[in-house]
PDB file of C-alpha atoms in Angstrom:
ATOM      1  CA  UNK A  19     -11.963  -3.802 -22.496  1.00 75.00           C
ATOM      2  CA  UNK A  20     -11.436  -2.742 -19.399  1.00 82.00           C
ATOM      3  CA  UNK A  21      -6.831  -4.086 -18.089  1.00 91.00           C
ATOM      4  CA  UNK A  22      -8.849  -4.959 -14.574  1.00 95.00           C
ATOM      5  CA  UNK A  23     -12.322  -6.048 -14.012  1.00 94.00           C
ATOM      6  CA  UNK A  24     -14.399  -6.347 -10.900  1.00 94.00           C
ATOM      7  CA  UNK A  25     -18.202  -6.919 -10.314  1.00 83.00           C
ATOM      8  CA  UNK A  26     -19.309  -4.044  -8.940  1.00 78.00           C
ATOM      9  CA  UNK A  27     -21.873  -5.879  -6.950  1.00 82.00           C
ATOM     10  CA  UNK A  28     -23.538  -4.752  -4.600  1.00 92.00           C
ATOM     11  CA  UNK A  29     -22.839  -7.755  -2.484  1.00 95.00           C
ATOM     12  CA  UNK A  30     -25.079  -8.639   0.646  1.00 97.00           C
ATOM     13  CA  UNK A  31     -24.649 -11.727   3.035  1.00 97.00           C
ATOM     14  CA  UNK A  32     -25.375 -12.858   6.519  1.00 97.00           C
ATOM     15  CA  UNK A  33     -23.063 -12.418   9.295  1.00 97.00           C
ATOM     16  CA  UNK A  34     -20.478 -15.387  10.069  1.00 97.00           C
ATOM     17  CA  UNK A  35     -20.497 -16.078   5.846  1.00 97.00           C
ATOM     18  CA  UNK A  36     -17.674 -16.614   3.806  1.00 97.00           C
ATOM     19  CA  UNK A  37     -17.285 -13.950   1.119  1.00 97.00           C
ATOM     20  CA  UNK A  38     -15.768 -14.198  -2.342  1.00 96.00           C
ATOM     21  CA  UNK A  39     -14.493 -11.299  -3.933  1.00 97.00           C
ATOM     22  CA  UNK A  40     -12.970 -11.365  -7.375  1.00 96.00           C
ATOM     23  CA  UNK A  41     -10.867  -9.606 -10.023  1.00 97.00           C
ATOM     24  CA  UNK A  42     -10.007 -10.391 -13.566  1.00 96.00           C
ATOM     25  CA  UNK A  43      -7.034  -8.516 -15.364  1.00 96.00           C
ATOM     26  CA  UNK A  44      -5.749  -8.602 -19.023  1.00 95.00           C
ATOM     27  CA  UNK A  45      -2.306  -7.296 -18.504  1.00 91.00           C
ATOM     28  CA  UNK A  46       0.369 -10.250 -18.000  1.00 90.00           C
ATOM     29  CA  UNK A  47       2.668  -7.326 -16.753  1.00 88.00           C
ATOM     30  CA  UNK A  48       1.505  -7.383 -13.681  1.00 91.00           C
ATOM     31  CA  UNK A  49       3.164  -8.681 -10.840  1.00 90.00           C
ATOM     32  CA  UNK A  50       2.166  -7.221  -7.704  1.00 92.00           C
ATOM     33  CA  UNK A  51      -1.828  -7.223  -6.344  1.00 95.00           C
ATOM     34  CA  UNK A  52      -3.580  -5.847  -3.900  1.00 95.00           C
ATOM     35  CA  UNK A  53      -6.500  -5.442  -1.980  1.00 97.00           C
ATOM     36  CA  UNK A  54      -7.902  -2.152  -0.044  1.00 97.00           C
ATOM     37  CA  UNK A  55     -10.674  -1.893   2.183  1.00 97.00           C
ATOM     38  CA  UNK A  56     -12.976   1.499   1.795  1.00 95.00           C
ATOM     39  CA  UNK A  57     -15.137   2.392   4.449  1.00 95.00           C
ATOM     40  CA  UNK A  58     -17.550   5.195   3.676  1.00 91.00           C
ATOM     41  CA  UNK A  59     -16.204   8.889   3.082  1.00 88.00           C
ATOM     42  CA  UNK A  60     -12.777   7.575   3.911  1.00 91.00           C
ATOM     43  CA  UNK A  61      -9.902   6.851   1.769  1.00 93.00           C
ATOM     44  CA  UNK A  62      -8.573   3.270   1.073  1.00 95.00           C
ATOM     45  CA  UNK A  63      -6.542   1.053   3.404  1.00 95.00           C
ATOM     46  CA  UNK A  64      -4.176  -1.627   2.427  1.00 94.00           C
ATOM     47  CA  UNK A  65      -5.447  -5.146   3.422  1.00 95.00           C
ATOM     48  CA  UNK A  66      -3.011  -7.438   1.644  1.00 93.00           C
ATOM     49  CA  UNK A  67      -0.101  -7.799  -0.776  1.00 92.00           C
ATOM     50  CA  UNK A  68       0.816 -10.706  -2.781  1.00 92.00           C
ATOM     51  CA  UNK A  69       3.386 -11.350  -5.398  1.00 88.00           C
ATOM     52  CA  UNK A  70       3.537 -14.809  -6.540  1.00 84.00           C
ATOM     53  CA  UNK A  71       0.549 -16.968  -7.383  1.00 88.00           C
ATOM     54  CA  UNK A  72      -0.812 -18.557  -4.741  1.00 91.00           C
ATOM     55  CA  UNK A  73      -2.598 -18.538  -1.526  1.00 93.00           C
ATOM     56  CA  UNK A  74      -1.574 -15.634   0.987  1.00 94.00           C
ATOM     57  CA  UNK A  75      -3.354 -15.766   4.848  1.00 95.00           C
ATOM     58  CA  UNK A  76      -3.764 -12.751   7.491  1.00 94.00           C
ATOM     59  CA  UNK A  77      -6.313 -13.506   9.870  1.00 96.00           C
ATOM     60  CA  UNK A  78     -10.041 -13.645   8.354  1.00 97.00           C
ATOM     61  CA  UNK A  79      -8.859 -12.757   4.886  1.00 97.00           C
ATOM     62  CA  UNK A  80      -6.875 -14.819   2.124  1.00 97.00           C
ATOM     63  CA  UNK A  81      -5.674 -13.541  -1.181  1.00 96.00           C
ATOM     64  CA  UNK A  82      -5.248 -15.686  -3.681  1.00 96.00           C
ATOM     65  CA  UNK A  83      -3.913 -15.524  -7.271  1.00 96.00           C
ATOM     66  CA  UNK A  84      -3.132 -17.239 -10.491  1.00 95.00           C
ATOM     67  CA  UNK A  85      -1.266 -15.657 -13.036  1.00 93.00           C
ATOM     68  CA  UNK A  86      -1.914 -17.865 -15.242  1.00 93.00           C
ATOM     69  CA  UNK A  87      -5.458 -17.596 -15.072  1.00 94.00           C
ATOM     70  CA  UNK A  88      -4.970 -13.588 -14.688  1.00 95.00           C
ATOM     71  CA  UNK A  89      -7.401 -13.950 -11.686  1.00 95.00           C
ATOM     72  CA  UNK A  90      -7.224 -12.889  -8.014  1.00 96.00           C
ATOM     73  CA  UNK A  91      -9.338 -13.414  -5.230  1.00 96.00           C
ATOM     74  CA  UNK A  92     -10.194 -12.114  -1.424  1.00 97.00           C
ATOM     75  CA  UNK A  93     -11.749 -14.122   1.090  1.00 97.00           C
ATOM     76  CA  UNK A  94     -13.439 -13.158   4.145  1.00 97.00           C
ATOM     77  CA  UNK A  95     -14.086 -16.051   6.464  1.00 97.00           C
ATOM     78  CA  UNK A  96     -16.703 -15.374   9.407  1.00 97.00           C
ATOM     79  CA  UNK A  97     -17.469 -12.074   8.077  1.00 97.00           C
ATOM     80  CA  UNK A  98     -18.638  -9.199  10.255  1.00 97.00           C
ATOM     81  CA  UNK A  99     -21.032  -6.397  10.246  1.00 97.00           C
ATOM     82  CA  UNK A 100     -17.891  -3.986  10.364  1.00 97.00           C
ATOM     83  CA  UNK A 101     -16.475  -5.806   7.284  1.00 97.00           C
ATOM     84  CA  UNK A 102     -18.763  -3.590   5.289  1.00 97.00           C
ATOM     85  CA  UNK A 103     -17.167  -1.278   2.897  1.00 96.00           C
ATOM     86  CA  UNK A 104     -16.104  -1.194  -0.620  1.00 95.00           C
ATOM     87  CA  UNK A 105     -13.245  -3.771  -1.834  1.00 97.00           C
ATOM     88  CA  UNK A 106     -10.726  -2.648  -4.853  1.00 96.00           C
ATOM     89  CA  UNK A 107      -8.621  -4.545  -5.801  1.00 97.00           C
ATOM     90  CA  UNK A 108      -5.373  -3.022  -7.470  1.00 96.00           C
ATOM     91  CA  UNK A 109      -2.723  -4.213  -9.638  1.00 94.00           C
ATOM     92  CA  UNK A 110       0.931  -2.978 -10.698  1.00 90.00           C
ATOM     93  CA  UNK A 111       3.815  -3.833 -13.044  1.00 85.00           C
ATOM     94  CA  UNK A 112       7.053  -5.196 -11.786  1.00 75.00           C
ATOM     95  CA  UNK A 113       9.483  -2.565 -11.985  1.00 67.00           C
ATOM     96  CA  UNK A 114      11.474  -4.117 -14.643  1.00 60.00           C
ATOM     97  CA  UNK A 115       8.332  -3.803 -16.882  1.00 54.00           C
ATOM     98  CA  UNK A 116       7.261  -0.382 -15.650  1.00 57.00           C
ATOM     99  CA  UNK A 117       9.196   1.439 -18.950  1.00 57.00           C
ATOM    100  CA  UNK A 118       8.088   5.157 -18.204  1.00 60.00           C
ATOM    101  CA  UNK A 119       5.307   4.095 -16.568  1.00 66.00           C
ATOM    102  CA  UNK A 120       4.869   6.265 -12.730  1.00 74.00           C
ATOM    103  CA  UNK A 121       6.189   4.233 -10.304  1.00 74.00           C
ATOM    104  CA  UNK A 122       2.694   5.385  -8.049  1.00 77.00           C
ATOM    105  CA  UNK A 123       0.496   3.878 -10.845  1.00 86.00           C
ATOM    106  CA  UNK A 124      -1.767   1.241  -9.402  1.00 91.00           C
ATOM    107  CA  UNK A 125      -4.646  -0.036 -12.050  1.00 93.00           C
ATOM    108  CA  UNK A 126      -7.943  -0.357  -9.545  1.00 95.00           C
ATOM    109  CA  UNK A 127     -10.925  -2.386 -10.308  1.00 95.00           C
ATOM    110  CA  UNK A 128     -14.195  -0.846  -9.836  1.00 93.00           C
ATOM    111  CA  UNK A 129     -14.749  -1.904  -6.357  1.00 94.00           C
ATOM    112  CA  UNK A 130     -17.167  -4.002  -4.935  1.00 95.00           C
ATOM    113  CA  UNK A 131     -19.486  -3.049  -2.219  1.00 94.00           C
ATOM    114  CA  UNK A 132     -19.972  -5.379   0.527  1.00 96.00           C
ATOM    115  CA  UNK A 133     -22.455  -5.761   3.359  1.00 97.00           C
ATOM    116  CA  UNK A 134     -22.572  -8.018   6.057  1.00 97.00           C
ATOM    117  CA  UNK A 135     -25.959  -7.987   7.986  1.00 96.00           C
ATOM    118  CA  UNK A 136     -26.350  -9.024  11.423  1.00 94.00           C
TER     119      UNK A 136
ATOM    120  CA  UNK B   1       2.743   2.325   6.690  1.00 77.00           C
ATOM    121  CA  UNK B   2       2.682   6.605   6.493  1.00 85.00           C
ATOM    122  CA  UNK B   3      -0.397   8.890   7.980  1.00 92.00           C
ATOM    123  CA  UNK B   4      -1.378  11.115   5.578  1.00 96.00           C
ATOM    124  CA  UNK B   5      -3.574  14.047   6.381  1.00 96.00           C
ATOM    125  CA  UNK B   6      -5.663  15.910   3.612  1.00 97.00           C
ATOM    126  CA  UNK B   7      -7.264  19.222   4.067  1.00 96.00           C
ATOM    127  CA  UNK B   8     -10.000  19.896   2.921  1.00 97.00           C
ATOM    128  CA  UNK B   9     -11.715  16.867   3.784  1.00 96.00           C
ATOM    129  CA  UNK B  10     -14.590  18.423   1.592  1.00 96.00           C
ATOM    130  CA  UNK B  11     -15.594  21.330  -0.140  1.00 97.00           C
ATOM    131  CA  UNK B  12     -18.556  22.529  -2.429  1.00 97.00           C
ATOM    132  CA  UNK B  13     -17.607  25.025  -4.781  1.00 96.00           C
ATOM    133  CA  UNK B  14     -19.229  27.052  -7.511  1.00 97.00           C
ATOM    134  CA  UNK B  15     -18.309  26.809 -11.456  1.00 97.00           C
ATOM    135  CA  UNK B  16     -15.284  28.864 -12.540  1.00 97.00           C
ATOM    136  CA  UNK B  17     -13.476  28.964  -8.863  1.00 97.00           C
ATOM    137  CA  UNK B  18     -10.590  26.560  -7.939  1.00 97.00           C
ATOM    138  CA  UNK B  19      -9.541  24.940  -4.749  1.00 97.00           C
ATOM    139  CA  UNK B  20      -6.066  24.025  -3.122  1.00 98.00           C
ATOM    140  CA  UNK B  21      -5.797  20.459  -1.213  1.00 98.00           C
ATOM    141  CA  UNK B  22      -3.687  19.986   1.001  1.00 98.00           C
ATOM    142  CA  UNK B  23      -1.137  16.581   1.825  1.00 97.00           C
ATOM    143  CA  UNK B  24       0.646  15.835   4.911  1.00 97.00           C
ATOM    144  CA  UNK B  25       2.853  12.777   5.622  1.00 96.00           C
ATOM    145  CA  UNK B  26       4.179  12.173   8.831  1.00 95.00           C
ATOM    146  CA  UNK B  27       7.685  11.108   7.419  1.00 92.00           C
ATOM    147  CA  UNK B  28       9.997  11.668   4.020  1.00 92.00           C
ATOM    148  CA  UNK B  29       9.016  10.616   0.915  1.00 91.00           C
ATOM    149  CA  UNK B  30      10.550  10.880  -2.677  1.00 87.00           C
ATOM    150  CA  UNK B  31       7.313  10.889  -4.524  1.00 87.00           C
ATOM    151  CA  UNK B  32       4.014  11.573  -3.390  1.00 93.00           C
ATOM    152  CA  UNK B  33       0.870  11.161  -5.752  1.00 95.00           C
ATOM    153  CA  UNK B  34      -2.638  12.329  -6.432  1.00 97.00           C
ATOM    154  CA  UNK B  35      -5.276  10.077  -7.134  1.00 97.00           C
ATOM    155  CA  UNK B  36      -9.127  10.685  -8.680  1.00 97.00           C
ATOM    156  CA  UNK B  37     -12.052   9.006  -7.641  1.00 95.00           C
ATOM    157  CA  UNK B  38     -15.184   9.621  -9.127  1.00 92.00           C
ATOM    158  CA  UNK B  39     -18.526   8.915  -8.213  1.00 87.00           C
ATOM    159  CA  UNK B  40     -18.935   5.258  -8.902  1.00 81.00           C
ATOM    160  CA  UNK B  41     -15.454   5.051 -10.689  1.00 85.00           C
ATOM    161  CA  UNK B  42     -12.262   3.450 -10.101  1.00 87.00           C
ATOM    162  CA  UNK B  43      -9.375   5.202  -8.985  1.00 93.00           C
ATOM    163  CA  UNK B  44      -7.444   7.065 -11.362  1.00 94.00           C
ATOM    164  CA  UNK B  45      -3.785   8.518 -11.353  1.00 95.00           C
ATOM    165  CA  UNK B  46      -3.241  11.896 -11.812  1.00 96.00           C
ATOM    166  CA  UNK B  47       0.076  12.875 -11.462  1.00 95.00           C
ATOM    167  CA  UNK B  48       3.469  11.897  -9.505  1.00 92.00           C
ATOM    168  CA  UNK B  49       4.964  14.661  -7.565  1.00 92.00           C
ATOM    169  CA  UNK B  50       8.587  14.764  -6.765  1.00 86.00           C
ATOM    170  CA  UNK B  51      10.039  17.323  -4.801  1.00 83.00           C
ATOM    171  CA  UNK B  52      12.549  19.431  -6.325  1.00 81.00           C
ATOM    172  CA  UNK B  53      11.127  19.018 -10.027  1.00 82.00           C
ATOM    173  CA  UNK B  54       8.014  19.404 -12.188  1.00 87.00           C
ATOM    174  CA  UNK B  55       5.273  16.907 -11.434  1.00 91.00           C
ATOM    175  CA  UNK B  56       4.572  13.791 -14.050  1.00 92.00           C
ATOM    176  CA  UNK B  57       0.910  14.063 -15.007  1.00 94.00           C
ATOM    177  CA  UNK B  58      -0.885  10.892 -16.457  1.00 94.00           C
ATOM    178  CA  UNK B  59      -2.614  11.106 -19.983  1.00 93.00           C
ATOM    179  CA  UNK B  60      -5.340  13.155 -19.875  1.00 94.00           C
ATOM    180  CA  UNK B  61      -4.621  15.499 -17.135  1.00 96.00           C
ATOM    181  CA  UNK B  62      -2.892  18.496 -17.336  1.00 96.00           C
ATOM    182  CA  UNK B  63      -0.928  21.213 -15.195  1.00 96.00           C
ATOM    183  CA  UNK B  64      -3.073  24.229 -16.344  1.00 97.00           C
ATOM    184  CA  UNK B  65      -6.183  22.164 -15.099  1.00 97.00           C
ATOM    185  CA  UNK B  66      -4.431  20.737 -12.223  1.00 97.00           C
ATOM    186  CA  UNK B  67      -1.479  22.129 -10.821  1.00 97.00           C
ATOM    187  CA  UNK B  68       0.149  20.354  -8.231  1.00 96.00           C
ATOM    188  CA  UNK B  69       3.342  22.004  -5.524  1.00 94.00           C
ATOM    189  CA  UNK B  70       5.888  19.638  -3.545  1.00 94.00           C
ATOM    190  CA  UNK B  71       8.027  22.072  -1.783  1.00 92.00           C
ATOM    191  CA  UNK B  72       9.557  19.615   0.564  1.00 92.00           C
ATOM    192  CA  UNK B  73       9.496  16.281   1.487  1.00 93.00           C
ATOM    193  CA  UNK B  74       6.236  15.701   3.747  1.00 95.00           C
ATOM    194  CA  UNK B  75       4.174  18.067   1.827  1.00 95.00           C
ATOM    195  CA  UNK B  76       2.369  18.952  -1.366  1.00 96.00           C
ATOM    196  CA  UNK B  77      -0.738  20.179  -3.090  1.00 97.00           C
ATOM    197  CA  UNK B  78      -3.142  19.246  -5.764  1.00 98.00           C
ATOM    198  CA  UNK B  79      -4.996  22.570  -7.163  1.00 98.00           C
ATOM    199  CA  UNK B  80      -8.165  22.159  -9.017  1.00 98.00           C
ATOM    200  CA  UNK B  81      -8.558  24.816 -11.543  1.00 97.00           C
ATOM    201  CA  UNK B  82     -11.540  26.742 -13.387  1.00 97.00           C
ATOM    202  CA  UNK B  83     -13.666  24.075 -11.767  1.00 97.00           C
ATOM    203  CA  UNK B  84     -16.861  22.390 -13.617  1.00 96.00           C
ATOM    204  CA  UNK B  85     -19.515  19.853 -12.220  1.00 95.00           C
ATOM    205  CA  UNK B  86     -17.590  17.247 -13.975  1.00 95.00           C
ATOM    206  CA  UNK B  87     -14.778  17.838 -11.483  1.00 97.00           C
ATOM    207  CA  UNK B  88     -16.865  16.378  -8.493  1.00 96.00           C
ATOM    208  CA  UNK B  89     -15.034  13.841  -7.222  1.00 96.00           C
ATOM    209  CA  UNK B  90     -12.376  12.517  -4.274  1.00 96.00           C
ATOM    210  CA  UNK B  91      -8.851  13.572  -4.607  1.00 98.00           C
ATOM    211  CA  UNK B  92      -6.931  11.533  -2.872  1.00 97.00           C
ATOM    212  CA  UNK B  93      -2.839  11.704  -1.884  1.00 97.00           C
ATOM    213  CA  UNK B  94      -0.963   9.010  -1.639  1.00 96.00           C
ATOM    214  CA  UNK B  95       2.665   7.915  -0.915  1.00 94.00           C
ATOM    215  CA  UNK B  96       4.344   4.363  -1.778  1.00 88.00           C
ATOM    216  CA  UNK B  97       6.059   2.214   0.612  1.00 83.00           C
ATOM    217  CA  UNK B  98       7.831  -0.519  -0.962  1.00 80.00           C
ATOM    218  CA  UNK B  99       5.760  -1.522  -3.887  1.00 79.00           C
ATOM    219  CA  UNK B 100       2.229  -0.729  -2.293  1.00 85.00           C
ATOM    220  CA  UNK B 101       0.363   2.675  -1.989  1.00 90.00           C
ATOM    221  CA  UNK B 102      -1.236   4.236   1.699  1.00 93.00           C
ATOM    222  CA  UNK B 103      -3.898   6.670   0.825  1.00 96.00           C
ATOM    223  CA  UNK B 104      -4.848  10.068   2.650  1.00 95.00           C
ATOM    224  CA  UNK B 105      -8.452  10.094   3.960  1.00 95.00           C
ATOM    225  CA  UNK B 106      -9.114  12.039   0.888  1.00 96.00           C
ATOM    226  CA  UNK B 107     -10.834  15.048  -0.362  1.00 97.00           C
ATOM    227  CA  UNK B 108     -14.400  15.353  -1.694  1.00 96.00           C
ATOM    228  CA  UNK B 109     -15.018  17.881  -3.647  1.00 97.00           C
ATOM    229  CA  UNK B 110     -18.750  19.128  -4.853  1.00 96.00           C
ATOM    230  CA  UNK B 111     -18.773  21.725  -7.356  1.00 96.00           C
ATOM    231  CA  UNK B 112     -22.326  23.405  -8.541  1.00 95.00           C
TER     232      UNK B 112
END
């Protein structure tokens, strides 16, 4: 089994949609999640950064996670033809945890590709 | 965040050669790190590179296979050695802020 898991997809809606883009992990050790944004033959760009379980907002997009559930989310409201790209979502320990573990090591999910059409 | 420029952005190469990539930052860092992606995969540590020491490599890669330089703060490179088909993929620096990661634009490499 897989410490994250993300449905590949691919993922194809209509402009203006809402998207929902999900990760499972197994690992209660981590503590910090994120999401990057992958445009083709480019490398990945930091879209958000959460912590604590919950519901974090920036603009169109809203992370959400429960660590309970081991589940974390992106949303895209009004999505937008240049929305489309690959979304990975990444997971660390908390430092504490980390043992001897690199402090650069991010698990990724597989990514899911997204297209919005006009 | 950090810019981070990568050269080559991509390469084909034949069996048996290797390949230097190049990483960039536009500020100090402690630790920089290269990343694998391969076609269809996930991205995958490789190592941590520190400047003024060995670099860290993750399980399953090594330093004959990929050798990795960090003379100075804002720089370092990733070699890819005695290269197979199996090595196609896009190396990718990276350099932490905080807790999060910025990526380099990345390097694709296409070996026949």
């Amino acid at each position: 089994q897989k410490e994250v898991e993300q449905d590949p997809g691919p993922l194809s809606v209509p402009e203006g949609a809402i998207v929902s883009l999900n990760c499972t992990y197994s690992n209660s050790a981590f503590q910090y999640f994120m999401w990057y944004r992958q445009y083709s033959r480019k490398g990945p760009e930091l879209l958000m950064y959460t912590y604590s379980s919950g519901n974090k907002e920036d603009g169109r997009f809203t992370a959400q996670v429960d660590k309970s559930s081991k589940y974390i989310s992106l949303f895209i409201r009004d999505s937008q033809p240049s929305d489309s790209a690959t979304y990975l979502c990444a997971m660390r320990m908390g430092l504490a945890n980390a043992g001897g573990t690199s402090y650069g090591k991010l698990t990724f999910g597989q990514g899911t590709i997204l297209t919005v059409h006009p | 965040s950090a810019v981070i420029s990568q050269k080559p952005s991509r390469d084909i190469c034949q069996r048996g050669t290797s390949l230097t990539i190049q990483c960039q930052v536009d500020s100090q860092v402690t630790m920089m790190f290269w990343y694998r992606q391969q076609p269809g995969q996930s991205l995958t540590l490789i190592a941590t590179a520190n400047q003024g020491s060995e670099a860290t490599y993750e399980s399953g890669f090594v330093i004959d296979k990929f050798p990795i330089s960090r003379p100075n703060l804002t720089f370092s490179t990733l070699t890819v050695s005695n290269m197979s088909p199996e090595d196609s993929s896009i190396y990718l620096c990276s350099v932490a802020l905080s807790v999060v990661l910025f990526f380099g634009e990345g390097s694709r490499l296409t070996v026949l």
